[in-house]
Coordinates of C-alpha atoms and ligand atoms in Angstrom, one line a residue:
X742 CA 78.1 86.3 90.0
X743 CA 80.4 89.0 89.5
X744 CA 81.4 92.4 91.1
X745 CA 84.2 94.0 92.3
X746 CA 87.4 92.3 93.8
X747 CA 90.0 93.5 95.5
X748 CA 93.3 91.1 95.5
X749 CA 96.1 92.4 97.6
X750 CA 99.7 91.1 96.1
X751 CA 98.7 91.3 92.1
X752 CA 102.0 91.9 91.2
X753 CA 103.1 87.9 91.3
X754 CA 102.0 84.3 91.3
X755 CA 98.6 84.1 92.8
X756 CA 97.5 87.4 92.7
X757 CA 98.2 88.2 89.2
X758 CA 96.6 84.9 88.0
X759 CA 93.3 85.8 90.0
X760 CA 93.3 89.3 88.9
X761 CA 93.7 87.6 85.2
X762 CA 91.1 85.2 85.7
X763 CA 88.4 87.4 87.3
X764 CA 88.9 90.2 85.0
X765 CA 88.1 87.7 82.1
X766 CA 85.0 86.7 84.0
X767 CA 83.4 90.3 83.9
X768 CA 84.8 91.7 87.5
X769 CA 85.8 94.4 88.5
X770 CA 89.3 93.8 89.5
X771 CA 91.7 96.1 92.0
X772 CA 95.1 94.6 92.3
X773 CA 97.9 96.2 95.0
X774 CA 101.8 95.9 95.5
X775 CA 104.7 97.6 95.8
X776 CA 105.6 97.0 92.3
X777 CA 104.0 100.1 90.3
X778 CA 105.5 98.9 86.9
X779 CA 103.9 95.5 87.4
X780 CA 100.2 97.0 88.2
X781 CA 100.9 99.3 85.0
X782 CA 101.7 96.2 82.9
X783 CA 98.6 94.4 84.2
X784 CA 96.3 97.4 83.8
X785 CA 97.6 97.7 80.1
X786 CA 96.2 93.9 79.7
X787 CA 93.3 94.1 81.7
X788 CA 91.9 97.4 80.2
X789 CA 89.2 99.4 82.3
X790 CA 88.0 96.3 84.4
X791 CA 91.7 96.8 86.3
X792 CA 92.4 99.1 89.1
X793 CA 96.2 99.0 90.2
X794 CA 96.9 100.7 94.0
X795 CA 101.0 100.7 94.5
X796 CA 101.5 100.6 98.5
X797 CA 103.5 98.9 100.8
X798 CA 101.0 96.7 102.7
X799 CA 103.2 97.3 105.7
X800 CA 102.3 100.9 105.5
X801 CA 98.8 101.7 106.8
X802 CA 98.8 105.8 106.5
X803 CA 100.0 104.5 102.6
X804 CA 97.2 101.9 102.3
X805 CA 94.3 104.1 103.4
X806 CA 95.8 107.2 101.1
X807 CA 95.1 105.1 98.1
X808 CA 91.7 104.2 99.1
X809 CA 90.7 107.8 99.5
X810 CA 91.8 108.3 95.6
X811 CA 89.9 104.9 94.6
X812 CA 87.8 105.9 91.4
X813 CA 84.0 105.6 92.2
X814 CA 83.2 102.8 89.9
X815 CA 85.9 100.3 92.3
X816 CA 84.5 101.6 95.6
X817 CA 81.8 99.0 96.3
X818 CA 84.5 96.0 96.9
X819 CA 82.3 92.7 97.6
X820 CA 85.2 90.2 97.2
X821 CA 88.8 90.9 99.6
X822 CA 91.2 88.4 98.8
X823 CA 94.0 88.4 101.8
X824 CA 97.1 87.2 99.1
X825 CA 100.1 89.3 99.9
X826 CA 102.8 87.8 101.8
X827 CA 106.1 86.4 102.0
X828 CA 108.3 84.2 103.8
X829 CA 111.8 85.3 104.5
X830 CA 114.4 82.4 104.8
X831 CA 114.7 78.9 105.4
X832 CA 117.0 78.2 108.3
X833 CA 116.5 77.4 112.3
X834 CA 115.0 80.4 114.0
X835 CA 118.2 80.8 115.9
X836 CA 119.8 81.8 112.7
X837 CA 117.2 84.1 111.6
X838 CA 117.7 87.7 111.6
X839 CA 115.1 89.4 113.7
X840 CA 114.4 91.7 111.1
X841 CA 113.1 89.3 108.9
X842 CA 110.8 87.7 111.7
X843 CA 109.4 91.4 112.0
X844 CA 109.4 91.7 107.9
X845 CA 107.4 88.6 108.0
X846 CA 105.1 89.5 110.8
X847 CA 104.2 93.3 109.4
X848 CA 103.5 91.8 106.4
X849 CA 101.5 88.4 106.5
X850 CA 99.6 89.6 109.4
X851 CA 99.5 93.4 110.6
X852 CA 99.0 94.7 107.1
X853 CA 96.0 92.0 106.5
X854 CA 94.7 93.0 109.5
X855 CA 94.6 96.9 108.8
X856 CA 93.2 96.6 105.1
X857 CA 90.7 93.9 106.5
X858 CA 90.0 96.3 109.2
X859 CA 89.3 99.2 107.0
X860 CA 87.1 97.2 104.2
X861 CA 85.2 95.2 106.8
X862 CA 82.2 98.0 107.1
X863 CA 81.5 97.8 103.4
X864 CA 81.8 94.0 103.2
X865 CA 78.9 93.6 106.1
X866 CA 77.2 96.5 104.0
X867 CA 77.3 94.2 101.0
X868 CA 77.5 90.7 102.3
X869 CA 80.8 90.2 101.0
X870 CA 83.3 87.7 101.3
X871 CA 86.8 87.5 102.7
X872 CA 89.3 84.8 101.5
X873 CA 92.8 84.8 103.3
X874 CA 96.1 83.0 101.9
X875 CA 96.8 81.0 104.6
X876 CA 99.2 77.7 103.9
X877 CA 99.7 74.2 104.5
X878 CA 102.9 75.7 106.8
X879 CA 99.4 76.9 109.2
X880 CA 99.3 73.0 110.1
X881 CA 102.1 71.4 109.3
X882 CA 105.5 72.5 111.1
X883 CA 108.3 72.2 109.4
X884 CA 112.0 73.0 109.9
X885 CA 112.8 76.5 108.9
X886 CA 109.4 77.2 109.1
X887 CA 109.0 79.0 112.5
X888 CA 107.8 82.5 112.1
X889 CA 106.3 82.3 108.4
X890 CA 104.4 79.2 109.6
X891 CA 103.0 80.8 112.7
X892 CA 101.7 83.9 110.6
X893 CA 99.7 81.6 108.4
X894 CA 98.3 80.1 111.6
X895 CA 97.3 83.2 112.8
X896 CA 95.9 83.8 109.6
X897 CA 93.9 80.7 109.3
X898 CA 92.3 81.0 112.8
X899 CA 91.6 84.5 112.1
X900 CA 89.6 83.3 109.0
X901 CA 87.6 81.4 111.4
X902 CA 87.1 83.8 114.2
X903 CA 86.0 86.1 112.0
X904 CA 83.2 84.1 110.7
X905 CA 82.3 84.0 114.4
X906 CA 82.1 87.5 114.7
X907 CA 80.1 87.8 111.3
X908 CA 78.0 85.3 112.2
X909 CA 74.2 86.7 111.6
X910 CA 76.0 89.0 108.8
X911 CA 75.8 86.7 105.3
X912 CA 79.7 88.0 105.3
X913 CA 81.4 84.6 104.1
X914 CA 84.9 83.9 104.7
X915 CA 87.2 81.5 103.9
X916 CA 91.0 80.1 104.6
X917 CA 93.0 78.9 101.3
X918 CA 96.2 76.3 102.6
X919 CA 98.1 75.3 99.8
X920 CA 100.8 73.3 99.7
X921 CA 104.2 73.6 97.2
X922 CA 103.0 76.1 94.2
X923 CA 106.0 77.3 91.8
X924 CA 106.0 81.4 91.9
X925 CA 108.4 83.9 92.6
X926 CA 107.7 83.1 96.7
X927 CA 111.0 81.0 97.2
X928 CA 112.9 83.5 94.7
X929 CA 111.8 86.0 97.5
X930 CA 112.3 83.4 100.5
X931 CA 116.0 82.7 99.6
X932 CA 116.8 86.6 99.2
X933 CA 117.0 86.4 95.2
X934 CA 118.0 82.4 94.6
X935 CA 116.6 81.3 91.4
X936 CA 118.2 78.2 91.1
X937 CA 117.5 77.1 94.6
X938 CA 114.0 77.7 93.8
X939 CA 114.2 76.0 90.8
X940 CA 116.1 73.0 92.5
X941 CA 113.0 73.0 95.0
X942 CA 110.0 72.5 92.4
X943 CA 111.9 70.0 89.9
X944 CA 110.1 66.8 89.6
X945 CA 107.8 68.2 92.2
X946 CA 105.0 69.1 89.4
X947 CA 104.0 71.6 91.8
X948 CA 100.5 74.1 92.1
X949 CA 100.4 76.7 89.5
X950 CA 99.3 80.0 90.0
X951 CA 96.4 79.6 87.8
X952 CA 95.5 76.5 90.4
X953 CA 94.8 78.6 93.0
X954 CA 93.3 81.6 90.8
X955 CA 90.4 78.7 89.8
X956 CA 90.1 77.2 93.5
X957 CA 89.4 81.6 94.8
X958 CA 87.0 81.8 91.7
X959 CA 85.3 78.5 92.6
X960 CA 85.1 79.7 96.1
X961 CA 83.4 83.1 95.4
X962 CA 81.0 81.5 93.1
X963 CA 79.2 79.0 95.9
X964 CA 75.9 80.2 96.3
X965 CA 75.5 82.8 98.5
X966 CA 74.3 80.7 101.5
X967 CA 77.5 78.6 101.3
X968 CA 80.9 79.0 103.2
X969 CA 83.8 77.4 102.1
X970 CA 85.7 77.6 105.7
X971 CA 88.9 76.1 104.7
X972 CA 90.6 74.3 101.9
X973 CA 94.0 72.8 102.6
X974 CA 95.6 71.5 99.2
X975 CA 98.9 70.3 97.9
X976 CA 100.7 69.1 95.1
X977 CA 100.3 64.8 94.5
X978 CA 103.8 64.6 95.0
X979 CA 103.7 66.2 98.3
X980 CA 102.5 64.4 101.3
X981 CA 103.6 64.3 105.0
X982 CA 106.8 63.1 106.8
X983 CA 107.3 61.2 110.3
X984 CA 108.4 63.2 113.9
X985 CA 112.3 63.8 114.3
X986 CA 113.8 62.5 117.1
X987 CA 117.0 63.0 118.4
X988 CA 119.5 60.9 120.6
X989 CA 121.8 62.3 123.2
Ligands
NDP1125 P1 104.9 85.7 95.0 O1 106.2 85.9 95.5 O2 105.2 85.3 93.5 O3 103.8 87.2 95.2 C1 103.7 87.4 96.4 C2 102.8 89.0 96.3 O4 102.8 89.8 97.6 C3 103.7 90.2 95.4 O5 102.7 90.6 94.4 C4 104.2 90.7 96.4 O6 104.5 92.5 95.3 C5 103.3 90.8 97.3 N1 103.7 91.7 98.6 C6 104.6 90.5 99.1 N2 105.5 91.9 100.6 C7 104.4 93.0 100.0 C8 104.2 94.4 100.7 N3 105.0 94.3 101.6 N4 103.5 94.8 100.4 C9 102.6 94.8 99.4 N5 102.6 93.3 98.9 C10 103.6 92.8 99.0 O7 104.6 84.6 96.0 P2 102.8 83.8 95.7 O8 101.7 84.2 94.8 O9 103.3 82.1 96.0 O10 102.2 84.3 97.6 C11 101.3 84.6 97.5 C12 100.6 84.5 98.9 O11 100.5 82.8 98.9 C13 101.9 84.7 100.1 O12 100.8 84.9 101.5 C14 101.9 83.3 100.1 O13 102.6 83.4 101.8 C15 101.5 82.7 100.1 N6 101.8 80.8 100.0 C16 102.1 81.0 99.0 C17 102.3 79.2 98.6 C18 103.0 78.9 97.5 O14 104.2 77.5 97.7 N7 104.1 79.4 96.7 C19 101.6 78.3 99.6 C20 101.1 78.9 100.1 C21 100.7 80.0 100.8 P3 105.1 93.3 95.3 O15 106.4 92.7 95.7 O16 105.0 93.9 94.4 O17 105.0 94.1 96.9
8X3_1126 C1 104.3 77.9 101.4 C2 104.5 76.6 101.5 O1 105.1 74.2 102.3 O2 106.5 76.4 101.6 O3 103.2 78.4 102.2 O4 105.4 76.4 103.5 S1 105.6 75.6 102.0

């Protein structure tokens, strides 16, 4: 199977690896992100199979204007991968600036909803697919996860709700829920601290972006009558711990 796939957040990590894999497999790939230079590099690498769209996903008007100038050969989008997102901060809730909470909600939820709403009519027409990048954080609370984890729980539930509402329309929806994966995620989360990121993943043998790209490709390659509802995945070296108990 091949077609046209739009991947938000294709300048780095999961999105970039997914763009590469699908282009290699003969798909037309639209990649989005704020960093124009990264999209231009990817365009130079992938050639005419790739179209870059530069916009901040929190800016609805900018997103819409990019679709107005989308070349005709990329307009029939079959698969939307809602991947752009971020966490800000690892501290407990009372220490997190309100602005960081707002940025996470605006990016991970509002931006994702705007683009999904914009593309849904075409996805319904073409019996397409939506793949949302949630997280293990949607299921497993951890200290410092607060609003980031809540945005990812929203994504999982939105995916399931979308499936219900699109019942009978032939549109497939999947929530992918990965654990620790070494990308720019922790560098962004820690405000640019590469050392903190290196330390977090040291010895973990974490998921890598290509693993996620393979998972997305597998989901998109299922026969038309199969919907993968959700996939939770972790590195073998990550698992669960117990509750914390405070004693007075
Ligand atoms: P990266 O930081 O490597 O990539 C994030 C991508 O999101 C970039 O392409 C970035 O593009 C884009 N993005 C962020 N904010 C905006 C914005 N305001 N407007 C447009 N694009 C934006 O992280 P990952 O690849 O790891 O993360 C991808 C997704 O996977 C995220 O939603 C993350 O929450 C989720 N995830 C990550 C896990 C991990 O351990 N790494 C585990 C589970 C889920 P640009 O900066 O150019 O705008
Ligand atoms: C990112 C995975 O475990 O850092 O969503 O929250 S985790």
